[in-house]
Short mmCIF file of C-alpha atoms in Angstrom, two decimals:
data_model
loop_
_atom_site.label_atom_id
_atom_site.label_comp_id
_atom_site.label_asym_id
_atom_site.label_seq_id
_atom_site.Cartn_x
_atom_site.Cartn_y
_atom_site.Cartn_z
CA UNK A 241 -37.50 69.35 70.74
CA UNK A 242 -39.01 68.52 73.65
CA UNK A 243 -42.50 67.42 71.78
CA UNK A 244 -40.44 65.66 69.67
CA UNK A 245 -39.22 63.55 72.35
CA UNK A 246 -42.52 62.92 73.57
CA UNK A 247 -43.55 61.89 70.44
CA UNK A 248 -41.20 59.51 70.07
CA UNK A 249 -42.24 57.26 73.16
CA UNK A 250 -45.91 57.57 72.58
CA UNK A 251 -46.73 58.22 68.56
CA UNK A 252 -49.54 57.26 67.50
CA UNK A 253 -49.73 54.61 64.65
CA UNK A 254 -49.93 56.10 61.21
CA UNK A 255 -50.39 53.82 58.20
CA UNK A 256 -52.11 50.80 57.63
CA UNK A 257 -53.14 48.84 60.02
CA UNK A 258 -56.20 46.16 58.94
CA UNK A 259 -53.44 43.32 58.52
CA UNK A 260 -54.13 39.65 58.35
CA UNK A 261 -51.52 37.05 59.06
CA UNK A 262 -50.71 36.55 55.11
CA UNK A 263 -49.50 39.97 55.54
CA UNK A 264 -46.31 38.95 57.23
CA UNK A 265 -45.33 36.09 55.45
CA UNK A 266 -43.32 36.92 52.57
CA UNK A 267 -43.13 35.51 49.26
CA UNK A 268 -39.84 33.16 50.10
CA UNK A 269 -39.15 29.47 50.99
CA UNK A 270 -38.27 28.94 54.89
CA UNK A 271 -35.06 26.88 54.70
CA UNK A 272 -35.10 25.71 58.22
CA UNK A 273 -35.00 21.38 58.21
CA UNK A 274 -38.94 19.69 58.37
CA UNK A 275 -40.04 19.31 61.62
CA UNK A 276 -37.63 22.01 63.08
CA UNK A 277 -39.36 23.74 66.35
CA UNK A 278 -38.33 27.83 64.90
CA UNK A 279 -41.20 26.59 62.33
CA UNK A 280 -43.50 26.46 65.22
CA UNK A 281 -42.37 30.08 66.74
CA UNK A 282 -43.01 31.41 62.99
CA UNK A 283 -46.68 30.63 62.61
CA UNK A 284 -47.76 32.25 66.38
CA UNK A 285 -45.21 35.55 65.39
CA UNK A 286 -47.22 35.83 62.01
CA UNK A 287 -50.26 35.36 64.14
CA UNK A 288 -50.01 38.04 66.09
CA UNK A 289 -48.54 41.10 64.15
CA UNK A 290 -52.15 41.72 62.85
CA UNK A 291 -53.48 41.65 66.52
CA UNK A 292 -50.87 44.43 67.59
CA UNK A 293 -52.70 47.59 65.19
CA UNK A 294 -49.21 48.76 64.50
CA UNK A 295 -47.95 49.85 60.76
CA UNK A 296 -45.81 47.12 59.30
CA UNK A 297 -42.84 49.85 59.27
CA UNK A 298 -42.81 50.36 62.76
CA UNK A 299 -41.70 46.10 63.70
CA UNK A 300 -38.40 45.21 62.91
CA UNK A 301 -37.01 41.80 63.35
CA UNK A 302 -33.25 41.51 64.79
CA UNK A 303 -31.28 38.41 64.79
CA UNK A 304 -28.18 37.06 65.57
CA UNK A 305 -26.24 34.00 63.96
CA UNK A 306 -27.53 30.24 63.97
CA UNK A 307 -30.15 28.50 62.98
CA UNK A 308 -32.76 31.38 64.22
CA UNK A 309 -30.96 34.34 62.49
CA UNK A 310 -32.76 33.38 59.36
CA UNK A 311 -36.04 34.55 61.58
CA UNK A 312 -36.50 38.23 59.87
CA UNK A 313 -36.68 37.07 56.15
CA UNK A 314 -39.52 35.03 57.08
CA UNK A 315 -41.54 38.02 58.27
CA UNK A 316 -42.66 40.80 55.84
CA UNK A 317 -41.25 43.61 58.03
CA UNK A 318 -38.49 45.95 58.42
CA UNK A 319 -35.27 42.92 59.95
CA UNK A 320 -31.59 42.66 60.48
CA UNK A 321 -29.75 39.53 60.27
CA UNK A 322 -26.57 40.29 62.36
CA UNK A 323 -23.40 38.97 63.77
CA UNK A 324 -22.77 36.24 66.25
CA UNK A 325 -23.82 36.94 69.71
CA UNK A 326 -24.65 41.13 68.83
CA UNK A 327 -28.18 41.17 67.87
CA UNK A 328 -28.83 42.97 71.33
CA UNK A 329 -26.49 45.44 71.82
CA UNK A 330 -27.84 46.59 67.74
CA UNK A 331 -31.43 46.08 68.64
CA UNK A 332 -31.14 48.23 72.21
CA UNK A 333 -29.63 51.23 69.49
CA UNK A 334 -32.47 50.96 67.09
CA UNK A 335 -34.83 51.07 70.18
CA UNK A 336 -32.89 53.89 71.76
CA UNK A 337 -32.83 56.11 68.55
CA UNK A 338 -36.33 55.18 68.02
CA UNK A 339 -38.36 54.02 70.76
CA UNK A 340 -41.69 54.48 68.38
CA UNK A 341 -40.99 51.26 67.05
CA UNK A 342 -41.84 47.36 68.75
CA UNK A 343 -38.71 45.69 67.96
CA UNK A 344 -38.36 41.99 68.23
CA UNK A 345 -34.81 39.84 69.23
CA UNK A 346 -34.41 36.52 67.75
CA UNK A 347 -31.08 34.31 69.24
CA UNK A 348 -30.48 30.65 69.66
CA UNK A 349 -29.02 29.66 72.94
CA UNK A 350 -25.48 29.57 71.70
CA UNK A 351 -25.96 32.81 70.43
CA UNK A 352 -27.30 34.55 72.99
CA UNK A 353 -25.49 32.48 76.19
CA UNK A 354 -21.99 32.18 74.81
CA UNK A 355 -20.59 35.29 73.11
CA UNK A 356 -23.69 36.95 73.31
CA UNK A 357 -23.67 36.67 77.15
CA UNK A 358 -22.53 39.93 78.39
CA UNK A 359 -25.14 41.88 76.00
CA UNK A 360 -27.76 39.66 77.48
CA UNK A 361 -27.23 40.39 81.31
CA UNK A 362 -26.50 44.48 80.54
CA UNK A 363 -29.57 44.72 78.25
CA UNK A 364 -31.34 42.95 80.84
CA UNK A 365 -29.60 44.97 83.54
CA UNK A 366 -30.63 48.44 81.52
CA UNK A 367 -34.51 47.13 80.80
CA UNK A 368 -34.36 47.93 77.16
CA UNK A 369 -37.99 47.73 75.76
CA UNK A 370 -37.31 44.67 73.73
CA UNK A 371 -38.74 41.28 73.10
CA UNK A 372 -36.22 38.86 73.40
CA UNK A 373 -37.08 35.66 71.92
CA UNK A 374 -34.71 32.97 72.88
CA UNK A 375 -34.68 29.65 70.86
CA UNK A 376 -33.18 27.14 73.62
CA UNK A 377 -32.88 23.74 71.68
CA UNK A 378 -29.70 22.46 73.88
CA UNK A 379 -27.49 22.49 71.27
CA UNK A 380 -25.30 24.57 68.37
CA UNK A 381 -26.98 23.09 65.36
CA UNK A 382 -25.86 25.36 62.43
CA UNK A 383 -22.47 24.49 62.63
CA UNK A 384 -23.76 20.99 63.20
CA UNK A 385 -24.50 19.68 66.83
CA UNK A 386 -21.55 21.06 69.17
CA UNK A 387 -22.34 21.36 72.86
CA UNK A 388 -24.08 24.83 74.21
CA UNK A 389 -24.31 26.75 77.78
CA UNK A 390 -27.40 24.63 77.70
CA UNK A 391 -26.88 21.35 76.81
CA UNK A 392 -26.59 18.90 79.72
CA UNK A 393 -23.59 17.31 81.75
CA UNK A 394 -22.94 14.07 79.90
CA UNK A 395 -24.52 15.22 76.56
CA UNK A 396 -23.08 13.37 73.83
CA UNK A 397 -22.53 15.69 70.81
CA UNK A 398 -19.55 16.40 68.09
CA UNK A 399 -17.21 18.42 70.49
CA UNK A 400 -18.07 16.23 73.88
CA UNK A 401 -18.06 12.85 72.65
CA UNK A 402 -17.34 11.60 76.16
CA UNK A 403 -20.43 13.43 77.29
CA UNK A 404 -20.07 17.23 78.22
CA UNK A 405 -18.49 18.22 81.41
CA UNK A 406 -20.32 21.74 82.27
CA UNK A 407 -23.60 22.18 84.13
CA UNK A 408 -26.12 24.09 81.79
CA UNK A 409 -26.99 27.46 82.18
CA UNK A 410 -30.62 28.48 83.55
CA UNK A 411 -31.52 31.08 81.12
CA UNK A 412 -34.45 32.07 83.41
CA UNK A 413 -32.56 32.50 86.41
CA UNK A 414 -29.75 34.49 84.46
CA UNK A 415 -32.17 36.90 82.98
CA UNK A 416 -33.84 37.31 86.62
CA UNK A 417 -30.66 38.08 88.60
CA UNK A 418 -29.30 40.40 85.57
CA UNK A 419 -32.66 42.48 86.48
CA UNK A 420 -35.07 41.61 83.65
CA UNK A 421 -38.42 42.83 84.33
CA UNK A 422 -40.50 40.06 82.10
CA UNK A 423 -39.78 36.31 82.06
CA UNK A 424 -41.17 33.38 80.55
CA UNK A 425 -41.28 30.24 78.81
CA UNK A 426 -42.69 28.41 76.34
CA UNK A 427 -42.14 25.83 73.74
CA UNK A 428 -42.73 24.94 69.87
CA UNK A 429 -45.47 22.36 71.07
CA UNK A 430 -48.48 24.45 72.32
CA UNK A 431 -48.22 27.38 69.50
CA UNK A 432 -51.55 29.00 71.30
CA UNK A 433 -49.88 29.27 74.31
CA UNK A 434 -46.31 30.46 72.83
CA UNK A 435 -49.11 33.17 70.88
CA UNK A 436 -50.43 34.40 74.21
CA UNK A 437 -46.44 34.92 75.63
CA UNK A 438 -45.73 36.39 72.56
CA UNK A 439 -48.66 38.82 72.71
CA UNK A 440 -47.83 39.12 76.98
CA UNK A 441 -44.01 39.84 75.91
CA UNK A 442 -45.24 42.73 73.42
CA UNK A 443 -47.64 44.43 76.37
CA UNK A 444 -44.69 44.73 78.60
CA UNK A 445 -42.79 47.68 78.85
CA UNK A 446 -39.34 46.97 79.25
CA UNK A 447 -37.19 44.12 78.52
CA UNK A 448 -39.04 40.52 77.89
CA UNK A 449 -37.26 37.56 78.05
CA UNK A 450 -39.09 34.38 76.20
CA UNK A 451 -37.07 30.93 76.58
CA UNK A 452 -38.81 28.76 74.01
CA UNK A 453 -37.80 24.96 73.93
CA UNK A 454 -37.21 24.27 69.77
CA UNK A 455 -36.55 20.97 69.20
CA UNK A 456 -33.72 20.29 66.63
CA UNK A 457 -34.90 17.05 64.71
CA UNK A 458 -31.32 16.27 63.57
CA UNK A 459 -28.60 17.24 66.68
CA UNK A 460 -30.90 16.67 69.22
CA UNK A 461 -33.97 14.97 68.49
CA UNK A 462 -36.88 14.40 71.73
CA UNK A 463 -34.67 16.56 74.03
CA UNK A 464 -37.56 18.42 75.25
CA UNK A 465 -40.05 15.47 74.94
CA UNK A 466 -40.98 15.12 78.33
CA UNK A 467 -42.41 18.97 78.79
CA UNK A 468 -43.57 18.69 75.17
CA UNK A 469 -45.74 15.23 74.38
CA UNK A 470 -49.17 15.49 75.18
CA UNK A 471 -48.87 12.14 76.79
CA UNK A 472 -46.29 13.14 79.60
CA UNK A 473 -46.52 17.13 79.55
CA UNK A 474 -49.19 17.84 82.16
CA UNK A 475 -47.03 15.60 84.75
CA UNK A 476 -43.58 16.94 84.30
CA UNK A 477 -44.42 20.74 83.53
CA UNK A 478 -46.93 23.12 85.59
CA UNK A 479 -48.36 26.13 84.24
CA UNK A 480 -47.92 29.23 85.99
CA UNK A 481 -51.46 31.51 86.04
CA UNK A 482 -51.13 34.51 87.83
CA UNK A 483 -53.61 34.50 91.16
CA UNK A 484 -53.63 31.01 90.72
CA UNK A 485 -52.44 27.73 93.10
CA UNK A 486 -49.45 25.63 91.36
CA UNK A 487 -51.26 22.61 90.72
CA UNK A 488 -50.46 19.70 87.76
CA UNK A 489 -50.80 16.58 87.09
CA UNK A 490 -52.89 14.35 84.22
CA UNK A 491 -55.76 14.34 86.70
CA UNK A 492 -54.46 17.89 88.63
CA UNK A 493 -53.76 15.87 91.39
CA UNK A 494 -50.46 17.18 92.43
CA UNK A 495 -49.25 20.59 93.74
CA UNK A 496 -46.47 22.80 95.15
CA UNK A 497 -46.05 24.42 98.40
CA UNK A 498 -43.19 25.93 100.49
CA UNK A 499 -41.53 24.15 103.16
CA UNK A 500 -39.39 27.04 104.32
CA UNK A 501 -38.35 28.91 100.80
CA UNK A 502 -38.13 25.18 99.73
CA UNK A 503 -40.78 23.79 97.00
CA UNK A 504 -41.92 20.70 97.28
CA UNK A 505 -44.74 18.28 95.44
CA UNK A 506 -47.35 17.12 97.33
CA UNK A 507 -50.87 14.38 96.39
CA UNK A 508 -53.56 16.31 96.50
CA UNK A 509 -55.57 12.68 96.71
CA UNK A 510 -54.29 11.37 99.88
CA UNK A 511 -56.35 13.52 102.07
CA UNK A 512 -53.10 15.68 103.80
CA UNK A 513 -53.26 18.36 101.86
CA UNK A 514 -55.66 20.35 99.70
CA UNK A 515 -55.69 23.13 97.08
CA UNK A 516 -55.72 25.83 99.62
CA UNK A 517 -52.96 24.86 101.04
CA UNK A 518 -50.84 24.97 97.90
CA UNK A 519 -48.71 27.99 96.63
CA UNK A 520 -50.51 31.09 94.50
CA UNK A 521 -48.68 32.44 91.88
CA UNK A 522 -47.40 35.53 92.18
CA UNK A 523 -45.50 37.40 89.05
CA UNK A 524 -45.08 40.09 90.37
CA UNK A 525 -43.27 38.54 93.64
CA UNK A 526 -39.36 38.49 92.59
CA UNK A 527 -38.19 36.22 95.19
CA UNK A 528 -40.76 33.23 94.03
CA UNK A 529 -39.64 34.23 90.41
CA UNK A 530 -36.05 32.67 91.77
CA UNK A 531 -37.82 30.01 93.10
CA UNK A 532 -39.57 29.28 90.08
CA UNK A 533 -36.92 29.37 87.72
CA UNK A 534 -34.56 27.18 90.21
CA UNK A 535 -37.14 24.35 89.47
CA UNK A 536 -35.91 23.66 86.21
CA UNK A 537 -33.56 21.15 86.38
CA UNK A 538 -34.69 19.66 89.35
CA UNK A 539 -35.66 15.69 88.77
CA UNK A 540 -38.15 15.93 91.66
CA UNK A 541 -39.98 19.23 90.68
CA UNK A 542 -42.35 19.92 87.60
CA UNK A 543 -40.83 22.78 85.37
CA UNK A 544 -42.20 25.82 85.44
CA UNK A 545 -44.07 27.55 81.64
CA UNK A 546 -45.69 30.55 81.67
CA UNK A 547 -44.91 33.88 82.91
CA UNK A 548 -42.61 33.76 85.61
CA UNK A 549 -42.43 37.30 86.54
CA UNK A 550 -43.47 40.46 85.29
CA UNK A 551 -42.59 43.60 87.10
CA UNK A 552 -42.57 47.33 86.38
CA UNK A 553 -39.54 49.88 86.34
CA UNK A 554 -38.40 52.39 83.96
CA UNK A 555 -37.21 51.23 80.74
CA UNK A 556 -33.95 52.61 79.46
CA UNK A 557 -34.95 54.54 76.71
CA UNK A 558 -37.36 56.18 78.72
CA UNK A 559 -34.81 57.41 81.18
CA UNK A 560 -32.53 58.89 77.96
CA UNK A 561 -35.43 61.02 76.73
CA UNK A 562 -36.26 62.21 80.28
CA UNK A 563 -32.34 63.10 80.78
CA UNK A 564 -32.25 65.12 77.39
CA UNK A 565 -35.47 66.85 78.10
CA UNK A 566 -34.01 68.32 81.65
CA UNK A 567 -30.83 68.67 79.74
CA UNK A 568 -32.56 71.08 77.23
CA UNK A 569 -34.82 72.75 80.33
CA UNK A 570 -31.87 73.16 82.05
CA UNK A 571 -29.23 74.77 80.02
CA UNK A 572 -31.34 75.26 76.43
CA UNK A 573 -31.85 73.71 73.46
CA UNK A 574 -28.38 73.99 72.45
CA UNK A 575 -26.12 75.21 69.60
CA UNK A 576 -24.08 72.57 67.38
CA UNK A 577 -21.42 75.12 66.31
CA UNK A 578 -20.54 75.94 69.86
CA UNK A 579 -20.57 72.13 70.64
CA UNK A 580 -17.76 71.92 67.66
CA UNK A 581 -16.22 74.82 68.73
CA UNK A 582 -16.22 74.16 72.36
CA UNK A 583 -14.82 76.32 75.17
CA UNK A 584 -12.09 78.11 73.86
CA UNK A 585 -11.07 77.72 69.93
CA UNK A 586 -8.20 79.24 67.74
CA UNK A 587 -7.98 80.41 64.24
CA UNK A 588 -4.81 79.12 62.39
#
């Protein structure tokens, strides 16, 4: 039993394994509107299964409800299309019963920040060994362009016509302080870079959180524009490299540093300050992960892409194979009709 548990969290791949990208793109028509942003999370996913070496039966695809649910029947592996807001709590039992297999989660912001909230922060909390992919496109678009946890105060849509009262959620700064070990984010613009967090997200053991900015073409068209467009990207966005000082700018003439736990921008062209005095990215440093993610809706401060933090601890399914192994040291492999029967039974 016990091998069998090992085996489990470290089996080697069996099966075929030489894929190409055609391999995972099966022979149906993606429904999703022209010029949608999941489009540009497909191509990078398809991408990168061949990269992984692992058997086409050992990836499964779980989704929730919205526009992204319809994510698993556009790749040629094992997928569950779900119910609203529970594609976590289903995917974090498939990985639990079988940890063998690198299974992805696929949720729109509604989804996963509304009803699917509480999942989120426990399976964050637990560090199930998923990949959470989180389509964030500021707006509920399959039941046609109602407000979401992330769309803005005074965003005009079908339920706030007035403009919408709440302050967004900060998906990155929920999924650090519910204990996720990986978080990033991308968006549908750069598909090499969302391909390299994808690939990042996969390597991590544990739960990894990916926001990716999807722009919605007919609810809410240019929302993410300014950290998108190659014309005004590189001056409201700065990419986090690991080791690396937090510079941006068309002409990298801009960076970050602390005053006090503070960030602030400073010109790197006025003579005051320099690169070396600017802040080094850290991922593995928690408390400039907060810091990080807290400079997202700042109008001062470039937002952060990239990884934001990646730390280690032991994922959750880990720590259920390591309890039934001492289990089964401790007291034996165990008997199922003395389970049924229990401590004291009666014939009748």
């Amino acid at each position: 039993m016990k091998t069998q548990l090992n085996d489990l969290l470290e089996k080697p791949h069996q099966g075929q394994t030489d894929y190409t990208a055609k391999d995972f793109k099966p022979n149906v028509d993606v429904r999703w509107c022209a010029g949608c942003g999941a489009i540009s999370v497909l191509s990078p996913s398809q991408r990168l299964m061949p990269e992984l070496g692992i058997p086409k039966e050992k990836i499964a695809y779980i989704s929730g409800i919205g526009c992204s649910g319809r994510f698993p029947y556009y790749m040629d592996t094992y997928g569950f299309h779900s119910i609203h807001g529970r594609a976590l709590p289903i995917a974090s039992g498939l990985k639990i019963a079988r940890p063998d297999l690198s299974v992805w989660v696929v949720m729109g912001d509604g989804d996963n920040m509304s009803i699917g909230g509480n999942h989120f922060i426990h399976t964050c909390r637990r560090n199930v060994d998923l990949n959470v992919m989180m389509f964030n496109n500021e707006v509920y678009s399959l039941t046609k362009g109602q407000y979401s946890p992330t769309s803005h105060r005074g965003q005009i849509t079908k339920s706030s016509p007035l403009g919408a009262l709440d302050d967004p959620f900060n998906p990155a700064a929920l999924a650090l302080g519910a204990g996720a070990t990986f978080v990033a984010r991308g968006h549908d613009k750069d598909r090499t870079k969302l391909h390299d967090l994808l690939k990042r997200a996969y390597e991590h053991k544990g739960v990894s959180f990916v926001e990716i900015y999807t722009s919605c073409r007919i609810f809410n068209d240019g929302a993410f524009d300014l950290y998108t467009s190659v014309e005004t990207r590189d001056n409201y966005t700065i990419e986090l490299e690991h080791g690396k000082p937090l510079v941006f700018g068309k002409t990298r003439n801009k960076g970050i540093i602390l005053d006090g736990y503070t960030p602030k921008v400073v010109n790197l062209d006025q003579g005051e300050y320099s690169i070396n005095d600017l802040l080094i990215h850290n991922e593995k440093d928690s408390t400039l992960a907060f810091i990080l993610a807290n400079m997202t809706y700042s109008e001062e401060l470039p937002r952060p892409m990239g990884v934001i933090q990646a730390v280690q601890r032991a994922s959750y399914e880990e720590r259920v194979v390591n309890q039934i192994e001492h289990e089964i040291v401790t007291k034996g492999e165990g008997d199922l009709q003395s389970l049924l029967t229990g401590e004291s039974s009666w014939l009748v």
